[in-house]
């Protein structure tokens, strides 16, 4: 339990999530830059985080849970360090993506509704975000962006948009429509953030 003074001085944890090719990395960087926040991401570049990325690319993301948990433990230490200094933190991917990649691929679709809340309770209870934004993206936009990558065909064949659609209904999130440039989306998110946390407008 954090002391009362430390809780008061804590920074704000802002998470930006979204399906593959939603533009979340670009948007999250723009938001972090505007807020003068610490920008971070999951999986990290730790050995365990790199293993998670490798298994995700191989379509074996359900095998990566132990690596993801270890990666998260180190990442939490990094996040806490900045929050305790009063620095806002913007994170590209967090609990939602962990459920999508490490929970749902190994669960029959008929059991997803039961599996996701249980997964959140077991693995996602430490350091809840102050606010989570989810970037919407249309399947056609995903397809167009995927085809620009060397492995785009394999991604299109294996990905299920339903995973993100289901996983995010169990978390308090603010959705951002797939309209406009990354900067326009970032500006929309910033306006919401300043509404939720007015002190961050003075920080930026």
JSON list of C-alpha atoms in Angstrom, two decimals:
[
{"chain": "A", "resi": 1, "resn": "UNK", "atom": "CA", "xyz": [0.00, 0.00, 0.00]},
{"chain": "A", "resi": 2, "resn": "UNK", "atom": "CA", "xyz": [1.42, 3.39, -0.96]},
{"chain": "A", "resi": 3, "resn": "UNK", "atom": "CA", "xyz": [1.63, 6.10, 1.66]},
{"chain": "A", "resi": 4, "resn": "UNK", "atom": "CA", "xyz": [-0.96, 8.86, 1.36]},
{"chain": "A", "resi": 5, "resn": "UNK", "atom": "CA", "xyz": [1.61, 11.50, 0.35]},
{"chain": "A", "resi": 6, "resn": "UNK", "atom": "CA", "xyz": [3.06, 9.19, -2.31]},
{"chain": "A", "resi": 7, "resn": "UNK", "atom": "CA", "xyz": [-0.40, 8.48, -3.74]},
{"chain": "A", "resi": 8, "resn": "UNK", "atom": "CA", "xyz": [-1.06, 12.21, -4.04]},
{"chain": "A", "resi": 9, "resn": "UNK", "atom": "CA", "xyz": [2.24, 12.80, -5.87]},
{"chain": "A", "resi": 10, "resn": "UNK", "atom": "CA", "xyz": [1.86, 9.86, -8.24]},
{"chain": "A", "resi": 11, "resn": "UNK", "atom": "CA", "xyz": [1.80, 10.51, -11.95]},
{"chain": "A", "resi": 12, "resn": "UNK", "atom": "CA", "xyz": [-0.95, 9.33, -14.30]},
{"chain": "A", "resi": 13, "resn": "UNK", "atom": "CA", "xyz": [-0.81, 6.08, -16.29]},
{"chain": "A", "resi": 14, "resn": "UNK", "atom": "CA", "xyz": [-2.42, 6.45, -19.71]},
{"chain": "A", "resi": 15, "resn": "UNK", "atom": "CA", "xyz": [-2.76, 3.38, -21.92]},
{"chain": "A", "resi": 16, "resn": "UNK", "atom": "CA", "xyz": [-3.41, 3.46, -25.66]},
{"chain": "A", "resi": 17, "resn": "UNK", "atom": "CA", "xyz": [-4.62, 0.17, -27.11]},
{"chain": "A", "resi": 18, "resn": "UNK", "atom": "CA", "xyz": [-5.94, -0.96, -30.43]},
{"chain": "A", "resi": 19, "resn": "UNK", "atom": "CA", "xyz": [-6.11, -3.82, -32.85]},
{"chain": "A", "resi": 20, "resn": "UNK", "atom": "CA", "xyz": [-3.23, -4.54, -35.20]},
{"chain": "A", "resi": 21, "resn": "UNK", "atom": "CA", "xyz": [-2.52, -1.70, -37.67]},
{"chain": "A", "resi": 22, "resn": "UNK", "atom": "CA", "xyz": [-4.71, 0.75, -35.77]},
{"chain": "A", "resi": 23, "resn": "UNK", "atom": "CA", "xyz": [-1.88, 3.29, -35.53]},
{"chain": "A", "resi": 24, "resn": "UNK", "atom": "CA", "xyz": [-1.59, 3.10, -31.76]},
{"chain": "A", "resi": 25, "resn": "UNK", "atom": "CA", "xyz": [2.21, 3.37, -31.66]},
{"chain": "A", "resi": 26, "resn": "UNK", "atom": "CA", "xyz": [2.26, 6.58, -33.70]},
{"chain": "A", "resi": 27, "resn": "UNK", "atom": "CA", "xyz": [-0.64, 8.08, -31.77]},
{"chain": "A", "resi": 28, "resn": "UNK", "atom": "CA", "xyz": [0.74, 7.11, -28.36]},
{"chain": "A", "resi": 29, "resn": "UNK", "atom": "CA", "xyz": [4.08, 8.73, -29.21]},
{"chain": "A", "resi": 30, "resn": "UNK", "atom": "CA", "xyz": [2.33, 11.95, -30.21]},
{"chain": "A", "resi": 31, "resn": "UNK", "atom": "CA", "xyz": [0.32, 11.97, -26.97]},
{"chain": "A", "resi": 32, "resn": "UNK", "atom": "CA", "xyz": [3.42, 11.32, -24.86]},
{"chain": "A", "resi": 33, "resn": "UNK", "atom": "CA", "xyz": [5.31, 14.09, -26.63]},
{"chain": "A", "resi": 34, "resn": "UNK", "atom": "CA", "xyz": [2.52, 16.60, -26.01]},
{"chain": "A", "resi": 35, "resn": "UNK", "atom": "CA", "xyz": [2.27, 15.64, -22.33]},
{"chain": "A", "resi": 36, "resn": "UNK", "atom": "CA", "xyz": [6.06, 15.53, -21.80]},
{"chain": "A", "resi": 37, "resn": "UNK", "atom": "CA", "xyz": [5.34, 12.03, -20.54]},
{"chain": "A", "resi": 38, "resn": "UNK", "atom": "CA", "xyz": [7.45, 8.88, -20.38]},
{"chain": "A", "resi": 39, "resn": "UNK", "atom": "CA", "xyz": [6.54, 6.73, -23.39]},
{"chain": "A", "resi": 40, "resn": "UNK", "atom": "CA", "xyz": [6.76, 2.97, -23.07]},
{"chain": "A", "resi": 41, "resn": "UNK", "atom": "CA", "xyz": [5.32, -0.17, -24.63]},
{"chain": "A", "resi": 42, "resn": "UNK", "atom": "CA", "xyz": [4.55, -3.86, -24.19]},
{"chain": "A", "resi": 43, "resn": "UNK", "atom": "CA", "xyz": [6.02, -6.31, -24.82]},
{"chain": "A", "resi": 44, "resn": "UNK", "atom": "CA", "xyz": [9.26, -4.53, -23.90]},
{"chain": "A", "resi": 45, "resn": "UNK", "atom": "CA", "xyz": [12.68, -5.23, -25.37]},
{"chain": "A", "resi": 46, "resn": "UNK", "atom": "CA", "xyz": [13.70, -7.41, -22.43]},
{"chain": "A", "resi": 47, "resn": "UNK", "atom": "CA", "xyz": [14.73, -11.00, -23.32]},
{"chain": "A", "resi": 48, "resn": "UNK", "atom": "CA", "xyz": [11.29, -12.17, -22.17]},
{"chain": "A", "resi": 49, "resn": "UNK", "atom": "CA", "xyz": [9.52, -9.44, -24.11]},
{"chain": "A", "resi": 50, "resn": "UNK", "atom": "CA", "xyz": [11.42, -10.31, -27.28]},
{"chain": "A", "resi": 51, "resn": "UNK", "atom": "CA", "xyz": [10.39, -13.95, -26.79]},
{"chain": "A", "resi": 52, "resn": "UNK", "atom": "CA", "xyz": [6.76, -12.85, -26.56]},
{"chain": "A", "resi": 53, "resn": "UNK", "atom": "CA", "xyz": [7.12, -10.96, -29.84]},
{"chain": "A", "resi": 54, "resn": "UNK", "atom": "CA", "xyz": [8.73, -13.97, -31.49]},
{"chain": "A", "resi": 55, "resn": "UNK", "atom": "CA", "xyz": [5.95, -16.34, -30.41]},
{"chain": "A", "resi": 56, "resn": "UNK", "atom": "CA", "xyz": [3.27, -13.84, -31.43]},
{"chain": "A", "resi": 57, "resn": "UNK", "atom": "CA", "xyz": [4.73, -13.66, -34.93]},
{"chain": "A", "resi": 58, "resn": "UNK", "atom": "CA", "xyz": [4.84, -17.45, -35.14]},
{"chain": "A", "resi": 59, "resn": "UNK", "atom": "CA", "xyz": [1.15, -17.68, -34.25]},
{"chain": "A", "resi": 60, "resn": "UNK", "atom": "CA", "xyz": [2.00, -19.30, -30.91]},
{"chain": "A", "resi": 61, "resn": "UNK", "atom": "CA", "xyz": [1.10, -16.38, -28.67]},
{"chain": "A", "resi": 62, "resn": "UNK", "atom": "CA", "xyz": [-0.77, -18.58, -26.20]},
{"chain": "A", "resi": 63, "resn": "UNK", "atom": "CA", "xyz": [2.59, -20.20, -25.35]},
{"chain": "A", "resi": 64, "resn": "UNK", "atom": "CA", "xyz": [4.06, -16.85, -24.33]},
{"chain": "A", "resi": 65, "resn": "UNK", "atom": "CA", "xyz": [2.14, -16.24, -21.08]},
{"chain": "A", "resi": 66, "resn": "UNK", "atom": "CA", "xyz": [5.02, -16.98, -18.68]},
{"chain": "A", "resi": 67, "resn": "UNK", "atom": "CA", "xyz": [7.35, -14.76, -20.69]},
{"chain": "A", "resi": 68, "resn": "UNK", "atom": "CA", "xyz": [4.72, -12.01, -20.76]},
{"chain": "A", "resi": 69, "resn": "UNK", "atom": "CA", "xyz": [4.27, -12.17, -16.98]},
{"chain": "A", "resi": 70, "resn": "UNK", "atom": "CA", "xyz": [8.02, -11.89, -16.37]},
{"chain": "A", "resi": 71, "resn": "UNK", "atom": "CA", "xyz": [8.27, -9.05, -18.88]},
{"chain": "A", "resi": 72, "resn": "UNK", "atom": "CA", "xyz": [5.37, -7.27, -17.15]},
{"chain": "A", "resi": 73, "resn": "UNK", "atom": "CA", "xyz": [7.07, -7.50, -13.75]},
{"chain": "A", "resi": 74, "resn": "UNK", "atom": "CA", "xyz": [10.13, -5.67, -14.99]},
{"chain": "A", "resi": 75, "resn": "UNK", "atom": "CA", "xyz": [7.98, -3.20, -16.88]},
{"chain": "A", "resi": 76, "resn": "UNK", "atom": "CA", "xyz": [5.93, -2.36, -13.81]},
{"chain": "A", "resi": 77, "resn": "UNK", "atom": "CA", "xyz": [9.11, -1.40, -11.97]},
{"chain": "A", "resi": 78, "resn": "UNK", "atom": "CA", "xyz": [9.94, 1.01, -14.81]},
{"chain": "A", "resi": 79, "resn": "UNK", "atom": "CA", "xyz": [6.43, 2.48, -14.80]},
{"chain": "A", "resi": 80, "resn": "UNK", "atom": "CA", "xyz": [6.31, 2.87, -11.02]},
{"chain": "A", "resi": 81, "resn": "UNK", "atom": "CA", "xyz": [9.65, 4.71, -11.06]},
{"chain": "A", "resi": 82, "resn": "UNK", "atom": "CA", "xyz": [8.25, 7.42, -13.31]},
{"chain": "A", "resi": 83, "resn": "UNK", "atom": "CA", "xyz": [4.85, 7.60, -11.62]},
{"chain": "A", "resi": 84, "resn": "UNK", "atom": "CA", "xyz": [6.47, 8.08, -8.21]},
{"chain": "A", "resi": 85, "resn": "UNK", "atom": "CA", "xyz": [8.38, 11.02, -9.67]},
{"chain": "A", "resi": 86, "resn": "UNK", "atom": "CA", "xyz": [5.06, 12.54, -10.70]},
{"chain": "A", "resi": 87, "resn": "UNK", "atom": "CA", "xyz": [5.77, 11.95, -14.39]},
{"chain": "A", "resi": 88, "resn": "UNK", "atom": "CA", "xyz": [2.85, 10.91, -16.61]},
{"chain": "A", "resi": 89, "resn": "UNK", "atom": "CA", "xyz": [3.36, 7.59, -18.40]},
{"chain": "A", "resi": 90, "resn": "UNK", "atom": "CA", "xyz": [1.88, 6.73, -21.80]},
{"chain": "A", "resi": 91, "resn": "UNK", "atom": "CA", "xyz": [1.94, 3.01, -22.58]},
{"chain": "A", "resi": 92, "resn": "UNK", "atom": "CA", "xyz": [1.46, 1.43, -26.01]},
{"chain": "A", "resi": 93, "resn": "UNK", "atom": "CA", "xyz": [-0.39, -1.85, -25.23]},
{"chain": "A", "resi": 94, "resn": "UNK", "atom": "CA", "xyz": [-1.12, -3.16, -21.73]},
{"chain": "A", "resi": 95, "resn": "UNK", "atom": "CA", "xyz": [-3.74, -5.47, -20.20]},
{"chain": "A", "resi": 96, "resn": "UNK", "atom": "CA", "xyz": [-6.06, -5.58, -23.19]},
{"chain": "A", "resi": 97, "resn": "UNK", "atom": "CA", "xyz": [-3.37, -6.76, -25.59]},
{"chain": "A", "resi": 98, "resn": "UNK", "atom": "CA", "xyz": [-2.11, -9.30, -23.09]},
{"chain": "A", "resi": 99, "resn": "UNK", "atom": "CA", "xyz": [-5.56, -10.88, -22.98]},
{"chain": "A", "resi": 100, "resn": "UNK", "atom": "CA", "xyz": [-5.89, -10.81, -26.77]},
{"chain": "A", "resi": 101, "resn": "UNK", "atom": "CA", "xyz": [-2.52, -12.41, -27.43]},
{"chain": "A", "resi": 102, "resn": "UNK", "atom": "CA", "xyz": [-1.90, -14.64, -24.40]},
{"chain": "A", "resi": 103, "resn": "UNK", "atom": "CA", "xyz": [-5.41, -15.71, -23.40]},
{"chain": "A", "resi": 104, "resn": "UNK", "atom": "CA", "xyz": [-7.81, -15.96, -26.33]},
{"chain": "A", "resi": 105, "resn": "UNK", "atom": "CA", "xyz": [-5.73, -17.85, -28.94]},
{"chain": "A", "resi": 106, "resn": "UNK", "atom": "CA", "xyz": [-5.69, -20.93, -26.72]},
{"chain": "A", "resi": 107, "resn": "UNK", "atom": "CA", "xyz": [-9.38, -20.79, -25.81]},
{"chain": "A", "resi": 108, "resn": "UNK", "atom": "CA", "xyz": [-12.30, -21.99, -27.98]},
{"chain": "A", "resi": 109, "resn": "UNK", "atom": "CA", "xyz": [-14.38, -19.03, -29.17]},
{"chain": "A", "resi": 110, "resn": "UNK", "atom": "CA", "xyz": [-17.43, -20.39, -27.34]},
{"chain": "A", "resi": 111, "resn": "UNK", "atom": "CA", "xyz": [-15.58, -19.93, -24.02]},
{"chain": "A", "resi": 112, "resn": "UNK", "atom": "CA", "xyz": [-14.16, -16.44, -24.62]},
{"chain": "A", "resi": 113, "resn": "UNK", "atom": "CA", "xyz": [-16.83, -14.63, -22.60]},
{"chain": "A", "resi": 114, "resn": "UNK", "atom": "CA", "xyz": [-15.90, -16.62, -19.49]},
{"chain": "A", "resi": 115, "resn": "UNK", "atom": "CA", "xyz": [-12.15, -16.74, -20.14]},
{"chain": "A", "resi": 116, "resn": "UNK", "atom": "CA", "xyz": [-11.44, -13.03, -20.49]},
{"chain": "A", "resi": 117, "resn": "UNK", "atom": "CA", "xyz": [-12.75, -11.78, -17.09]},
{"chain": "A", "resi": 118, "resn": "UNK", "atom": "CA", "xyz": [-11.01, -14.67, -15.34]},
{"chain": "A", "resi": 119, "resn": "UNK", "atom": "CA", "xyz": [-7.77, -13.82, -17.13]},
{"chain": "A", "resi": 120, "resn": "UNK", "atom": "CA", "xyz": [-8.00, -10.17, -16.09]},
{"chain": "A", "resi": 121, "resn": "UNK", "atom": "CA", "xyz": [-8.64, -11.09, -12.46]},
{"chain": "A", "resi": 122, "resn": "UNK", "atom": "CA", "xyz": [-5.68, -13.47, -12.36]},
{"chain": "A", "resi": 123, "resn": "UNK", "atom": "CA", "xyz": [-3.03, -11.60, -14.34]},
{"chain": "A", "resi": 124, "resn": "UNK", "atom": "CA", "xyz": [-4.07, -7.96, -14.65]},
{"chain": "A", "resi": 125, "resn": "UNK", "atom": "CA", "xyz": [-4.83, -6.70, -11.16]},
{"chain": "A", "resi": 126, "resn": "UNK", "atom": "CA", "xyz": [-1.62, -4.75, -10.43]},
{"chain": "A", "resi": 127, "resn": "UNK", "atom": "CA", "xyz": [-1.43, -1.07, -11.37]},
{"chain": "A", "resi": 128, "resn": "UNK", "atom": "CA", "xyz": [-4.64, -0.38, -13.20]},
{"chain": "A", "resi": 129, "resn": "UNK", "atom": "CA", "xyz": [-4.39, 2.43, -15.78]},
{"chain": "A", "resi": 130, "resn": "UNK", "atom": "CA", "xyz": [-6.00, 5.74, -14.89]},
{"chain": "A", "resi": 131, "resn": "UNK", "atom": "CA", "xyz": [-7.50, 5.78, -18.39]},
{"chain": "A", "resi": 132, "resn": "UNK", "atom": "CA", "xyz": [-7.37, 3.49, -21.43]},
{"chain": "A", "resi": 133, "resn": "UNK", "atom": "CA", "xyz": [-8.07, 4.62, -24.98]},
{"chain": "A", "resi": 134, "resn": "UNK", "atom": "CA", "xyz": [-8.82, 2.07, -27.70]},
{"chain": "A", "resi": 135, "resn": "UNK", "atom": "CA", "xyz": [-8.27, 3.09, -31.31]},
{"chain": "A", "resi": 136, "resn": "UNK", "atom": "CA", "xyz": [-10.87, 1.68, -33.66]},
{"chain": "A", "resi": 137, "resn": "UNK", "atom": "CA", "xyz": [-9.75, 0.45, -37.08]},
{"chain": "A", "resi": 138, "resn": "UNK", "atom": "CA", "xyz": [-11.81, -0.96, -39.93]},
{"chain": "A", "resi": 139, "resn": "UNK", "atom": "CA", "xyz": [-10.99, -4.42, -41.32]},
{"chain": "A", "resi": 140, "resn": "UNK", "atom": "CA", "xyz": [-10.34, -2.89, -44.73]},
{"chain": "A", "resi": 141, "resn": "UNK", "atom": "CA", "xyz": [-7.81, -0.44, -43.31]},
{"chain": "A", "resi": 142, "resn": "UNK", "atom": "CA", "xyz": [-6.12, -3.29, -41.47]},
{"chain": "A", "resi": 143, "resn": "UNK", "atom": "CA", "xyz": [-5.93, -5.32, -44.65]},
{"chain": "A", "resi": 144, "resn": "UNK", "atom": "CA", "xyz": [-4.45, -2.44, -46.64]},
{"chain": "A", "resi": 145, "resn": "UNK", "atom": "CA", "xyz": [-1.82, -1.76, -44.00]},
{"chain": "A", "resi": 146, "resn": "UNK", "atom": "CA", "xyz": [-1.04, -5.45, -43.53]},
{"chain": "A", "resi": 147, "resn": "UNK", "atom": "CA", "xyz": [-0.34, -5.89, -47.23]},
{"chain": "A", "resi": 148, "resn": "UNK", "atom": "CA", "xyz": [2.40, -3.28, -46.93]},
{"chain": "A", "resi": 149, "resn": "UNK", "atom": "CA", "xyz": [4.33, -5.68, -44.69]},
{"chain": "A", "resi": 150, "resn": "UNK", "atom": "CA", "xyz": [6.32, -8.70, -45.92]},
{"chain": "A", "resi": 151, "resn": "UNK", "atom": "CA", "xyz": [4.32, -11.02, -43.64]},
{"chain": "A", "resi": 152, "resn": "UNK", "atom": "CA", "xyz": [0.99, -9.35, -44.36]},
{"chain": "A", "resi": 153, "resn": "UNK", "atom": "CA", "xyz": [-0.63, -12.35, -46.07]},
{"chain": "A", "resi": 154, "resn": "UNK", "atom": "CA", "xyz": [0.02, -14.65, -43.11]},
{"chain": "A", "resi": 155, "resn": "UNK", "atom": "CA", "xyz": [-1.29, -12.04, -40.69]},
{"chain": "A", "resi": 156, "resn": "UNK", "atom": "CA", "xyz": [-4.54, -11.64, -42.65]},
{"chain": "A", "resi": 157, "resn": "UNK", "atom": "CA", "xyz": [-5.04, -15.41, -42.69]},
{"chain": "A", "resi": 158, "resn": "UNK", "atom": "CA", "xyz": [-4.52, -15.83, -38.94]},
{"chain": "A", "resi": 159, "resn": "UNK", "atom": "CA", "xyz": [-5.95, -12.73, -37.25]},
{"chain": "A", "resi": 160, "resn": "UNK", "atom": "CA", "xyz": [-9.38, -12.50, -35.70]},
{"chain": "A", "resi": 161, "resn": "UNK", "atom": "CA", "xyz": [-10.80, -9.01, -35.13]},
{"chain": "A", "resi": 162, "resn": "UNK", "atom": "CA", "xyz": [-13.32, -10.56, -32.76]},
{"chain": "A", "resi": 163, "resn": "UNK", "atom": "CA", "xyz": [-10.65, -11.01, -30.09]},
{"chain": "A", "resi": 164, "resn": "UNK", "atom": "CA", "xyz": [-10.15, -7.28, -29.56]},
{"chain": "A", "resi": 165, "resn": "UNK", "atom": "CA", "xyz": [-13.84, -6.55, -29.93]},
{"chain": "A", "resi": 166, "resn": "UNK", "atom": "CA", "xyz": [-14.65, -8.95, -27.11]},
{"chain": "A", "resi": 167, "resn": "UNK", "atom": "CA", "xyz": [-11.68, -8.33, -24.82]},
{"chain": "A", "resi": 168, "resn": "UNK", "atom": "CA", "xyz": [-12.24, -4.59, -24.52]},
{"chain": "A", "resi": 169, "resn": "UNK", "atom": "CA", "xyz": [-15.85, -4.84, -23.33]},
{"chain": "A", "resi": 170, "resn": "UNK", "atom": "CA", "xyz": [-14.61, -6.09, -19.95]},
{"chain": "A", "resi": 171, "resn": "UNK", "atom": "CA", "xyz": [-12.46, -3.01, -19.28]},
{"chain": "A", "resi": 172, "resn": "UNK", "atom": "CA", "xyz": [-13.40, 0.65, -18.75]},
{"chain": "A", "resi": 173, "resn": "UNK", "atom": "CA", "xyz": [-12.13, 2.16, -22.00]},
{"chain": "A", "resi": 174, "resn": "UNK", "atom": "CA", "xyz": [-12.67, 5.27, -24.10]},
{"chain": "A", "resi": 175, "resn": "UNK", "atom": "CA", "xyz": [-12.99, 4.46, -27.79]},
{"chain": "A", "resi": 176, "resn": "UNK", "atom": "CA", "xyz": [-11.46, 6.63, -30.52]},
{"chain": "A", "resi": 177, "resn": "UNK", "atom": "CA", "xyz": [-13.02, 6.37, -33.97]},
{"chain": "A", "resi": 178, "resn": "UNK", "atom": "CA", "xyz": [-10.96, 5.57, -37.05]},
{"chain": "A", "resi": 179, "resn": "UNK", "atom": "CA", "xyz": [-11.30, 9.05, -38.54]},
{"chain": "A", "resi": 180, "resn": "UNK", "atom": "CA", "xyz": [-8.60, 11.52, -39.49]},
{"chain": "A", "resi": 181, "resn": "UNK", "atom": "CA", "xyz": [-4.84, 11.62, -39.24]},
{"chain": "A", "resi": 182, "resn": "UNK", "atom": "CA", "xyz": [-2.78, 10.27, -36.33]},
{"chain": "A", "resi": 183, "resn": "UNK", "atom": "CA", "xyz": [-2.33, 13.86, -35.13]},
{"chain": "A", "resi": 184, "resn": "UNK", "atom": "CA", "xyz": [-6.08, 14.43, -35.16]},
{"chain": "A", "resi": 185, "resn": "UNK", "atom": "CA", "xyz": [-6.60, 11.27, -33.10]},
{"chain": "A", "resi": 186, "resn": "UNK", "atom": "CA", "xyz": [-3.87, 12.34, -30.69]},
{"chain": "A", "resi": 187, "resn": "UNK", "atom": "CA", "xyz": [-5.46, 15.77, -30.31]},
{"chain": "A", "resi": 188, "resn": "UNK", "atom": "CA", "xyz": [-8.83, 14.14, -29.57]},
{"chain": "A", "resi": 189, "resn": "UNK", "atom": "CA", "xyz": [-7.23, 11.93, -26.92]},
{"chain": "A", "resi": 190, "resn": "UNK", "atom": "CA", "xyz": [-5.40, 14.89, -25.40]},
{"chain": "A", "resi": 191, "resn": "UNK", "atom": "CA", "xyz": [-8.64, 16.86, -25.10]},
{"chain": "A", "resi": 192, "resn": "UNK", "atom": "CA", "xyz": [-10.17, 13.96, -23.19]},
{"chain": "A", "resi": 193, "resn": "UNK", "atom": "CA", "xyz": [-7.09, 13.59, -20.99]},
{"chain": "A", "resi": 194, "resn": "UNK", "atom": "CA", "xyz": [-7.11, 17.29, -20.08]},
{"chain": "A", "resi": 195, "resn": "UNK", "atom": "CA", "xyz": [-10.79, 16.95, -19.21]},
{"chain": "A", "resi": 196, "resn": "UNK", "atom": "CA", "xyz": [-10.09, 14.00, -16.92]},
{"chain": "A", "resi": 197, "resn": "UNK", "atom": "CA", "xyz": [-6.82, 15.36, -15.47]},
{"chain": "A", "resi": 198, "resn": "UNK", "atom": "CA", "xyz": [-6.67, 19.19, -15.76]},
{"chain": "A", "resi": 199, "resn": "UNK", "atom": "CA", "xyz": [-3.29, 19.30, -14.01]},
{"chain": "A", "resi": 200, "resn": "UNK", "atom": "CA", "xyz": [-1.71, 17.58, -17.01]},
{"chain": "A", "resi": 201, "resn": "UNK", "atom": "CA", "xyz": [-2.44, 20.58, -19.21]},
{"chain": "A", "resi": 202, "resn": "UNK", "atom": "CA", "xyz": [-0.15, 22.63, -16.97]},
{"chain": "A", "resi": 203, "resn": "UNK", "atom": "CA", "xyz": [2.46, 19.85, -17.12]},
{"chain": "A", "resi": 204, "resn": "UNK", "atom": "CA", "xyz": [2.55, 19.81, -20.93]}
]
